[in-house]
Amino acid sequence: MNAKANKNHVTSIEPAYYQAVTEAIRKEAVKILKDETVVGVVGYLPGRRQGTASPALVTTVEEAEKLIFSPACVNNLSVYLTKAKKGVLKQGKVGIVAKGCDMRALAGLMTESQLQREDLFIIGVVCPGVYGFGVERTGTLTEANIARKCRECTVHMPEGADVAAGTHTELADLTPEEAEEMARIEAMPQAERWAFWKEHFSRCIRCMACRQVCPFCYCEQCLCDKNRPQAVESSPRPAGNMAWHLVRAMHLAGRCGGCAECERVCPMDIPLNLLNRRMAKELKELYDFEAGLAPVDKGPLNQYKEDDDQSFIK
Amino acid sequence: MPQIITEQNLRNLIDLLVKEAKLVVGPKLSGSVVLYEPLTAGSDLTLDALPRRSSKELFFPICEDILSYKRENGSMKVTDVDRSQFPEAVLIGAPPCDAGSPAILDAVMSWDYKDEFYLERRRKSTIVGIACTKGDDACFCRAVGLAPDAEAGSDLFLTPLKDGSYACKAVTEKGEALVAAHRNLFAEGAGGDPVPFVDQGVGKLDLVKIKKWLEEHFEDPLWEKIADICVGCGACAFICPACHCFDINDEGSTDDGVRRKHWDACGFAKFTNHASGHNPRDVQNKRYRNRIMHKFKYYDGKFGKTLCTGCGRCIRACPVGIDIAEILETINSKQD
């Protein structure tokens, strides 16, 4: 369903909406834990500081009754099914709270045989958006505090979930900051574009938070951790930083679901999602493919077709 | 006699120090973030926000060359870095949670092995700390024994006054020397009312009690509960004023290259990976436990200091909202 079709002129999403979603999530989580449909539910619990939330794996009814959904529920929880929580899936079916952008990651992970649909119970969230970094956390979502990625969201309504929490609602008339920024960069001469990224990557401290929160960075052995021989310089210096971010962008092409977690968690404010968006655009133009809208057998970059476009070979 | 310095004279001081060929480092807007960077003029200094990375990098750079090597006529020539070339430096505008960190790190850097890269920079530096009047609910410096007006680590300490000037206190001889060398920029007098401090979200913690609990709970379900959500990145350690783990890598070719020392973090899965393939901290809860133990037990046990200044950076930056102050409060409230 295209959420834009019945867009109304909402300028703020009030706490009552998130409260309603919270109630729906709790009800569903309690139910599936009680009837033993799942061994646990990955969702969000409130943080100590006002207007914050943390991911959590809840395994009891008591804990499930504390789950929340608010604009502070920024994380893409699917990362817990591929890396940190590998052990959980082995114990049985797992419930997961998923916004539209997280659903895209789940679909992508199914495409890559990292997850089986039957192992998951997906509590989809009809999400009007979440907070950006460093904004005022008042409980009400407005143009002033919404995350950049949410301004151009096309998946407010999660497709393919077992249940959906919430009803359709979204902010109207948001400025597409990311699209505008990407257009600005694309219009730059190549040397200027190079300088733009060089400057950004020079700040990278190689904390690897971008890699660690990415649902698709699930390789057991990352190229960047390899030191015999060293494939990419691991010290935080311009050459290795540039190599790391380019490797990552290429590796995510045709796979990234656009959750923009890499950009959100970057302590150095590197606009990493611009790279992801750019690669997604290439995939759309070259193969008419958008990652993660639904599970597919194979993505365009891991199959060969006789009629593939060869024009890039010069 | 107490002294005051106007904001303009503070900026003039920076201009003068730059002219004297000193390395002057302070909070500066760099793109969209404020970082401790070399100031080229007094106008570069911004005191509006806590810099995203701590000031430890003045002494413990994110990455530094420690030697270079080159094969020449069949034999390897190794060249050390000439540490005598490190510049005289002034760190200016660091709040107590940053200014206090070298005073903590000196202990480990001059312990069984003397890290001359760090120590040489320390010898050549003067720290001008500033009382903190910003702060938010991630701050917890009071909880770990510091305070928004703590002078620990500062050579010269500034307190912002309501009229926009700063009360100055020379804490060490280095601080006195800095004032003496630029006497005309300072005026004698007690100054006016200080700008008030912001309340912090965490109360005073009993660090002795916390240490005792840690000593008795190497194994505890708490570690699993926290590490359940930790994704194993190094963001918390890298932006921490007190974390000081580093790795050493030879980068280049077998004929020509550089040995580099750069930041490392206990959150990384390979942090303690042995050459044999064995990893004693093979899962995240053991790694997160080590983080807490190192800061609040091991370091205290060895050096009598807490390895945390309560700056709250790790809380603000954690991708998954792990809140070290909340963990400390939890431990503090435990009865057993």
XYZ file of C-alpha atoms in Angstrom:
650
model
C 0.000 0.000 0.000
C 1.322 3.390 -0.855
C 1.102 5.412 2.324
C 1.239 8.648 0.397
C -2.126 8.006 -1.227
C -4.221 9.216 1.666
C -1.831 11.708 3.114
C -3.412 14.290 5.349
C -1.831 17.406 6.741
C -0.492 16.211 10.046
C 2.249 18.406 11.480
C 2.897 16.491 14.686
C 2.511 12.942 15.938
C 1.352 13.068 19.532
C 2.470 10.742 22.336
C -1.027 9.174 22.313
C -0.283 7.515 18.980
C 2.906 5.910 20.267
C 1.036 4.884 23.396
C -1.564 3.093 21.293
C 1.192 1.265 19.382
C 2.862 0.414 22.689
C -0.355 -1.165 23.986
C -0.766 -3.193 20.807
C 2.834 -4.447 20.959
C 2.525 -5.438 24.610
C -0.730 -7.269 24.008
C 0.732 -9.236 21.125
C 4.056 -9.945 22.842
C 2.326 -11.212 25.974
C 0.060 -13.396 23.880
C 2.801 -15.087 21.871
C 4.942 -15.622 24.939
C 2.019 -17.048 26.904
C 0.941 -19.458 24.198
C 4.605 -20.338 23.602
C 4.531 -19.323 19.956
C 7.937 -17.741 20.615
C 10.825 -18.166 23.069
C 11.394 -14.410 23.276
C 10.525 -11.083 21.728
C 13.082 -8.553 20.551
C 11.609 -5.139 21.228
C 12.311 -1.870 23.029
C 12.396 -0.960 26.701
C 12.523 2.601 28.057
C 15.957 4.049 28.907
C 16.917 5.865 32.111
C 17.088 9.241 30.416
C 13.908 10.948 29.355
C 12.873 10.133 25.818
C 15.282 7.253 25.289
C 14.798 3.566 24.582
C 16.980 0.496 24.274
C 16.659 -2.756 22.409
C 15.842 -5.722 24.624
C 15.123 -9.414 24.367
C 12.188 -10.157 26.637
C 11.395 -13.713 27.577
C 8.731 -13.334 30.275
C 5.236 -11.893 30.364
C 6.310 -9.416 33.055
C 9.050 -8.045 30.820
C 6.795 -8.038 27.767
C 4.386 -5.767 29.612
C 7.140 -3.159 29.823
C 7.857 -3.031 26.080
C 7.391 0.371 24.494
C 7.221 2.089 21.175
C 8.096 5.766 20.976
C 10.011 8.073 18.621
C 13.085 6.976 20.592
C 12.777 3.432 19.217
C 15.344 4.125 16.561
C 17.184 0.819 16.369
C 16.820 -1.734 13.640
C 16.316 -4.805 15.801
C 16.953 -7.300 13.020
C 20.672 -7.008 13.783
C 20.015 -9.081 16.887
C 18.862 -12.008 14.804
C 22.013 -12.199 12.746
C 24.841 -11.441 15.154
C 24.378 -10.845 18.857
C 21.420 -13.150 19.231
C 22.470 -16.091 17.141
C 21.802 -18.334 20.112
C 18.219 -17.150 20.504
C 17.042 -18.380 17.148
C 18.432 -21.811 17.914
C 16.078 -22.083 20.855
C 12.988 -21.608 18.730
C 10.790 -19.079 17.041
C 11.457 -15.455 17.999
C 9.173 -12.449 17.983
C 10.493 -9.146 16.699
C 9.112 -5.626 16.655
C 9.759 -4.170 13.220
C 9.189 -0.791 11.647
C 8.844 -0.662 7.878
C 12.537 0.014 7.362
C 13.414 -2.900 9.642
C 11.062 -5.137 7.674
C 13.167 -4.415 4.615
C 16.202 -5.711 6.458
C 14.315 -8.843 7.486
C 13.260 -9.432 3.868
C 16.841 -8.938 2.721
C 18.143 -11.349 5.321
C 15.608 -13.936 4.176
C 16.783 -13.384 0.616
C 20.315 -14.147 1.778
C 19.228 -17.256 3.684
C 20.231 -15.744 7.011
C 16.703 -16.010 8.371
C 13.737 -18.255 7.742
C 10.318 -16.625 7.749
C 8.843 -19.494 9.769
C 11.355 -18.839 12.573
C 9.981 -15.347 13.109
C 6.834 -13.804 14.477
C 6.887 -10.246 13.196
C 5.022 -7.550 15.090
C 4.998 -4.853 12.432
C 4.790 -1.245 13.539
C 2.929 1.323 11.511
C 5.613 3.900 12.100
C 5.249 7.611 11.507
C 8.967 8.146 12.131
C 11.589 8.282 14.841
C 13.891 10.888 16.349
C 16.990 12.139 14.615
C 20.304 12.394 16.452
C 20.720 15.065 19.116
C 17.189 16.441 18.870
C 14.758 17.447 21.563
C 13.056 14.313 22.876
C 9.647 15.575 23.908
C 7.509 12.579 22.980
C 5.899 14.466 20.133
C 7.344 13.938 16.667
C 7.564 16.944 14.381
C 9.536 18.126 11.384
C 12.021 19.582 13.862
C 13.037 16.307 15.474
C 12.299 13.580 12.927
C 15.215 11.532 11.578
C 16.527 12.346 8.143
C 15.734 8.921 6.715
C 12.098 9.150 7.876
C 11.505 12.247 5.781
C 11.429 10.141 2.644
C 10.087 6.918 4.077
C 8.045 4.808 1.667
C 7.350 1.958 4.064
C 5.272 3.449 6.865
C 3.004 0.422 6.523
C 4.985 -2.755 7.159
C 4.253 -5.408 4.550
C 4.397 -9.065 5.396
C 4.212 -8.857 9.191
C 2.190 -11.307 11.254
C 0.345 -8.462 12.946
C 0.504 -4.705 12.616
C 0.528 -2.351 15.586
C -0.887 1.094 14.938
C -2.900 2.683 12.198
C -1.755 4.705 9.262
C -0.415 8.106 10.191
C 2.500 10.187 8.994
C 3.776 13.730 8.965
C 2.947 15.759 5.899
C 5.096 18.006 3.722
C 8.508 16.998 5.015
C 11.508 18.393 3.176
C 13.439 15.517 1.570
C 16.794 16.559 3.000
C 18.648 13.437 1.939
C 17.468 13.586 -1.655
C 18.402 17.249 -1.791
C 21.829 16.569 -0.323
C 22.411 13.718 -2.744
C 21.420 15.924 -5.684
C 23.795 18.600 -4.432
C 26.681 16.141 -4.249
C 25.907 14.556 -7.594
C 26.028 17.992 -9.191
C 29.563 18.550 -7.914
C 32.524 18.029 -10.235
C 34.279 14.736 -9.485
C 37.209 16.374 -7.706
C 34.862 18.244 -5.411
C 32.879 15.089 -4.651
C 36.109 13.306 -3.826
C 37.083 16.162 -1.510
C 33.670 16.028 0.169
C 34.055 12.360 1.083
C 37.736 12.681 1.894
C 36.913 15.342 4.438
C 34.163 13.232 5.981
C 36.228 10.047 6.061
C 39.166 11.881 7.608
C 37.069 12.140 10.786
C 36.346 8.390 10.904
C 37.754 6.832 14.063
C 37.213 3.240 12.922
C 35.003 2.422 15.877
C 33.150 0.124 13.493
C 29.781 1.079 14.943
C 28.507 1.362 11.346
C 29.487 -2.242 10.738
C 28.268 -3.556 14.051
C 24.727 -2.213 13.787
C 24.283 -3.156 10.158
C 22.043 -6.211 9.717
C 23.885 -7.025 6.501
C 27.393 -6.853 7.965
C 27.141 -10.395 9.245
C 30.345 -11.800 7.758
C 32.145 -14.003 10.241
C 35.451 -12.673 8.961
C 35.428 -9.017 7.982
C 37.978 -7.949 5.427
C 38.841 -5.056 7.717
C 39.844 -7.296 10.602
C 42.246 -9.273 8.485
C 45.861 -8.555 9.248
C 47.804 -11.415 7.702
C 47.993 -10.123 5.066
C 46.312 -6.852 5.889
C 43.688 -6.133 3.267
C 42.626 -2.688 4.458
C 44.741 -0.566 6.784
C 43.111 -0.912 10.170
C 44.545 2.265 11.651
C 42.244 5.286 11.522
C 44.036 7.155 8.784
C 42.684 8.604 5.553
C 43.768 5.777 3.229
C 42.310 2.940 5.277
C 39.222 4.922 6.186
C 38.479 5.632 2.554
C 39.062 1.988 1.621
C 36.824 0.751 4.421
C 33.877 2.975 3.537
C 34.156 2.256 -0.169
C 34.370 -1.479 0.442
C 31.325 -1.235 2.669
C 29.315 0.794 0.176
C 30.063 -1.650 -2.630
C 29.391 -4.658 -0.443
C 25.984 -3.263 0.508
C 24.937 -2.373 -3.016
C 21.718 -4.179 -3.824
C 21.424 -5.371 -0.230
C 21.028 -2.306 1.996
C 17.424 -1.837 3.074
C 17.929 1.826 3.921
C 17.466 1.722 7.684
C 20.343 4.245 7.919
C 21.532 2.770 11.203
C 25.152 3.178 10.053
C 24.644 6.901 9.750
C 22.666 7.218 12.972
C 25.325 5.558 15.094
C 28.358 7.253 13.569
C 29.883 9.282 16.411
C 31.596 11.469 13.847
C 28.468 12.438 11.867
C 29.602 10.910 8.576
C 26.560 10.908 6.244
C 26.946 7.241 5.368
C 23.397 6.744 4.182
C 24.118 8.986 1.221
C 26.439 6.272 -0.058
C 23.801 3.628 0.517
C 21.154 5.681 -1.247
C 23.454 6.308 -4.154
C 24.150 2.592 -4.569
C 20.433 1.856 -4.264
C 19.808 4.354 -7.043
C 22.348 2.566 -9.260
C 20.609 -0.735 -8.643
C 17.247 0.776 -9.449
C 18.522 2.284 -12.695
C 20.564 -0.697 -13.849
C 18.398 -3.595 -12.712
C 15.102 -2.021 -11.703
C 15.706 -3.566 -8.284
C 14.985 -2.277 -4.796
C 16.414 -4.280 -1.948
C 14.234 -5.633 0.787
C 10.765 -4.817 -0.463
C 10.082 -8.560 -0.369
C 12.277 -11.655 -0.099
C 13.567 -12.767 -3.493
C 15.529 -15.824 -4.589
C 18.601 -13.880 -5.582
C 19.602 -10.254 -5.710
C 20.790 -8.830 -9.040
C 24.441 -8.740 -8.005
C 24.707 -12.393 -7.099
C 23.467 -13.826 -10.342
C 24.558 -13.608 -13.949
C 22.285 -13.047 -16.869
C 23.234 -13.045 -20.516
C 21.355 -9.833 -21.106
C 22.914 -7.945 -18.165
C 23.902 -4.417 -19.031
C 27.572 -4.451 -20.063
C 27.850 -0.795 -20.956
C 29.987 0.010 -17.933
C 32.862 -2.057 -19.411
C 34.894 0.385 -21.408
C 45.429 37.065 44.685
C 42.623 35.732 42.430
C 42.671 36.816 38.803
C 40.150 37.291 36.058
C 40.428 37.210 32.313
C 37.879 38.610 29.891
C 36.619 36.457 27.053
C 38.389 38.698 24.559
C 41.662 38.360 26.437
C 41.235 34.586 26.554
C 41.019 34.673 22.768
C 43.964 37.071 22.658
C 45.905 34.607 24.799
C 45.282 31.925 22.181
C 46.472 34.285 19.433
C 49.651 34.978 21.384
C 50.335 31.315 22.104
C 49.914 30.499 18.419
C 52.396 33.274 17.618
C 54.816 31.734 20.112
C 54.662 28.572 17.955
C 52.859 26.600 20.641
C 50.401 23.920 19.643
C 47.115 25.284 20.985
C 44.308 22.743 21.099
C 40.738 23.505 22.052
C 37.101 22.844 21.150
C 36.531 23.921 17.569
C 33.700 23.420 15.110
C 34.831 20.857 12.551
C 32.141 20.245 9.934
C 29.005 19.445 11.907
C 30.812 18.345 15.076
C 32.872 20.083 17.726
C 36.268 18.434 18.211
C 39.469 19.256 20.068
C 41.568 20.530 17.218
C 44.563 22.816 16.793
C 43.359 26.406 17.030
C 44.838 28.802 14.516
C 43.387 31.855 16.269
C 41.423 32.778 19.367
C 38.302 33.114 17.250
C 38.407 29.336 16.560
C 37.578 28.480 20.159
C 34.000 27.444 20.790
C 32.761 26.617 24.259
C 29.157 25.895 23.284
C 29.268 22.116 23.287
C 31.193 19.221 24.774
C 33.485 18.042 21.959
C 32.417 14.730 20.462
C 35.777 13.100 21.204
C 37.615 13.662 24.447
C 40.830 15.646 24.772
C 42.891 12.519 25.532
C 44.001 12.496 21.919
C 46.357 15.387 22.577
C 48.458 12.902 24.570
C 47.244 9.662 23.104
C 46.558 10.362 19.432
C 44.017 8.316 17.572
C 46.905 7.041 15.448
C 50.618 7.785 15.603
C 53.737 6.514 13.892
C 56.210 4.959 16.274
C 58.868 3.949 13.771
C 59.424 3.519 10.073
C 61.344 0.842 8.232
C 62.884 0.564 4.814
C 64.896 -2.132 3.135
C 68.070 -0.720 1.661
C 70.778 -2.729 -0.087
C 69.437 -5.927 1.368
C 69.276 -4.784 4.974
C 66.419 -3.243 6.925
C 66.827 0.284 8.163
C 64.636 1.248 11.109
C 64.092 4.886 12.034
C 62.583 5.917 15.352
C 60.216 8.839 15.663
C 62.086 11.807 17.106
C 59.996 12.614 20.170
C 62.027 15.711 20.938
C 60.210 17.274 17.998
C 56.820 17.045 19.752
C 55.600 20.623 20.189
C 54.995 22.540 23.398
C 51.214 22.418 23.728
C 48.415 24.195 25.546
C 45.045 22.490 25.874
C 42.484 25.169 26.404
C 38.797 24.980 27.313
C 38.589 21.398 28.560
C 35.833 20.784 31.137
C 36.753 18.762 34.259
C 35.642 15.468 32.694
C 38.297 15.958 29.993
C 40.944 17.935 31.849
C 40.889 15.277 34.560
C 41.693 12.349 32.304
C 45.473 12.703 31.864
C 45.813 12.914 35.635
C 44.247 9.442 35.708
C 46.131 8.037 32.712
C 49.582 9.167 33.903
C 49.538 6.231 36.315
C 49.240 3.486 33.726
C 51.425 5.259 31.168
C 54.327 5.544 33.605
C 53.926 2.199 35.339
C 56.001 -0.909 34.473
C 56.529 0.358 30.966
C 56.967 4.051 30.400
C 55.068 5.134 27.327
C 57.409 7.896 26.214
C 55.094 8.968 23.397
C 52.391 9.822 25.917
C 54.758 11.072 28.629
C 56.719 13.387 26.359
C 53.502 15.054 25.243
C 52.385 15.337 28.865
C 55.650 17.001 29.893
C 55.288 19.533 27.131
C 51.659 20.402 27.776
C 49.712 22.840 29.917
C 46.029 22.260 30.555
C 43.646 25.174 30.924
C 40.481 23.602 32.336
C 37.130 25.318 32.527
C 34.244 24.814 34.944
C 31.343 23.165 33.170
C 28.050 25.007 33.006
C 26.389 22.946 30.287
C 25.796 19.274 30.945
C 22.752 17.095 30.383
C 21.137 13.973 31.805
C 23.949 11.783 30.478
C 26.511 13.616 32.634
C 27.562 11.925 35.859
C 30.902 13.450 36.867
C 29.714 13.992 40.453
C 28.879 10.303 40.714
C 32.493 9.313 40.065
C 34.081 11.826 42.385
C 34.621 14.749 40.049
C 32.417 17.834 39.768
C 31.608 20.552 37.229
C 34.145 22.723 39.086
C 36.772 20.065 39.809
C 40.314 21.310 39.224
C 41.937 17.855 39.042
C 44.210 17.655 36.032
C 44.082 21.360 35.192
C 47.166 23.556 35.421
C 45.085 26.693 35.173
C 41.386 26.588 35.973
C 38.785 29.003 34.635
C 35.343 29.587 36.088
C 32.837 31.299 33.775
C 31.299 34.363 35.390
C 27.883 35.829 34.681
C 29.438 38.932 33.111
C 31.124 36.785 30.451
C 34.631 36.860 31.906
C 36.440 34.046 33.725
C 37.853 33.725 37.215
C 41.307 32.116 36.977
C 43.100 29.919 39.414
C 46.624 28.666 38.856
C 46.510 25.080 40.131
C 50.086 24.078 39.300
C 53.412 25.695 38.509
C 52.704 25.229 34.811
C 49.534 27.242 35.267
C 51.378 29.953 37.193
C 54.000 30.121 34.466
C 51.342 30.537 31.786
C 49.794 33.465 33.684
C 53.190 34.988 34.485
C 54.214 34.922 30.838
C 51.063 36.798 29.781
C 50.463 38.930 32.838
C 48.918 41.841 30.922
C 45.955 39.724 29.829
C 44.911 38.981 33.383
C 43.441 41.427 35.887
C 43.570 41.052 39.622
C 40.258 40.717 41.416
C 37.779 38.159 42.661
C 35.356 38.629 39.773
C 31.571 38.445 39.882
C 29.070 35.636 40.275
C 29.897 32.331 38.644
C 27.501 30.855 36.098
C 25.541 28.113 37.920
C 26.087 24.439 37.211
C 23.469 22.169 35.716
C 21.934 19.378 37.767
C 22.970 15.880 36.802
C 20.668 12.918 36.472
C 22.739 10.627 38.678
C 23.470 11.097 42.365
C 26.711 10.404 44.178
C 27.751 6.770 43.935
C 29.574 4.705 46.523
C 32.573 3.694 44.421
C 34.026 1.610 47.264
C 30.830 -0.374 47.507
C 30.675 -0.782 43.738
C 34.252 -2.042 43.685
C 33.493 -4.511 46.435
C 30.463 -5.823 44.564
C 32.564 -6.208 41.416
C 35.204 -8.122 43.358
C 32.577 -10.601 44.444
C 30.631 -10.863 41.198
C 32.954 -11.801 38.407
C 30.214 -14.236 37.476
C 26.802 -12.600 37.554
C 23.676 -12.634 35.384
C 23.990 -8.837 35.156
C 26.794 -9.170 32.605
C 24.674 -11.256 30.307
C 21.728 -8.942 30.647
C 23.754 -5.890 29.592
C 25.761 -7.599 26.923
C 22.611 -9.057 25.415
C 22.182 -5.839 23.498
C 25.818 -4.699 23.085
C 26.706 -4.917 19.400
C 30.442 -4.933 20.032
C 31.559 -1.670 18.475
C 34.273 0.581 19.832
C 32.305 3.824 19.969
C 32.178 3.960 23.785
C 35.897 3.327 24.210
C 37.050 5.581 21.411
C 35.277 8.674 22.632
C 36.026 7.973 26.308
C 38.534 10.296 28.039
C 39.912 7.411 30.112
C 39.980 4.373 27.798
C 43.539 3.907 26.641
C 43.853 0.510 24.993
C 45.764 0.527 21.755
C 46.906 -1.816 19.058
C 50.132 -1.736 17.086
C 50.200 -2.501 13.393
C 52.896 -2.531 10.765
C 51.418 -0.944 7.689
C 53.042 -0.788 4.299
C 54.963 -3.415 2.378
C 57.649 -5.824 3.512
C 60.196 -3.382 2.114
C 58.884 -0.068 3.250
C 56.397 0.867 5.909
C 55.470 2.326 9.251
C 54.721 0.858 12.654
C 51.640 2.554 14.062
C 50.017 2.745 17.449
C 46.271 3.344 17.302
C 43.189 3.115 19.484
C 41.679 -0.276 20.224
C 38.544 -1.199 22.149
C 37.565 -4.020 24.485
C 34.168 -4.269 22.797
C 35.698 -5.693 19.636
C 35.330 -9.439 19.217
C 39.016 -9.862 18.388
C 40.336 -7.653 21.159
C 41.827 -10.531 23.137
C 42.089 -13.034 20.334
C 45.302 -15.003 20.830
C 47.587 -16.009 18.005
C 46.626 -19.601 18.844
C 43.032 -18.795 17.953
C 41.909 -19.025 21.588
C 39.954 -16.035 22.799
C 39.474 -15.795 26.574
C 36.771 -13.162 26.112
C 34.972 -14.995 23.380
C 31.492 -13.596 24.000
C 30.197 -10.083 24.438
C 29.204 -10.346 28.082
C 32.796 -11.176 29.043
C 33.953 -8.183 27.065
C 31.443 -5.784 28.591
C 32.220 -7.110 32.055
C 35.847 -6.334 31.405
C 34.956 -2.785 30.505
C 33.211 -2.196 33.814
C 35.783 -4.162 35.839
C 38.664 -2.244 34.259
C 37.134 1.108 35.036
C 35.811 0.509 38.520
C 37.865 -2.355 39.945
C 41.157 -3.224 38.225
C 42.371 0.333 37.723
C 41.356 1.322 41.217
C 43.056 -1.770 42.625
C 46.313 -1.067 40.831
C 46.472 2.713 40.830
C 43.882 3.899 43.337
C 41.921 5.802 40.714
C 38.608 5.326 38.955
C 39.024 5.029 35.213
C 35.981 7.151 34.389
C 35.364 10.880 34.492
C 31.578 10.800 34.100
C 31.545 12.761 30.845
C 28.590 10.713 29.598
C 29.909 10.447 26.047
C 29.523 6.658 25.985
C 25.896 7.018 27.089
C 25.087 9.542 24.396
C 26.867 7.631 21.671
C 26.025 3.997 22.409
C 24.185 2.705 19.345
C 21.932 0.578 21.556
C 21.500 2.849 24.555
C 23.725 1.080 27.075
C 23.887 3.489 30.001
C 26.944 3.057 32.198
C 25.540 5.427 34.844
C 22.419 3.305 35.096
C 24.551 0.175 35.449
C 26.552 1.799 38.242
C 23.346 2.857 39.971
C 22.068 -0.700 39.691
C 25.246 -2.083 41.262
C 25.230 0.680 43.871
C 21.721 -0.270 44.945
C 22.460 -3.984 45.304
C 22.350 -5.300 48.839
C 24.493 -8.430 48.455
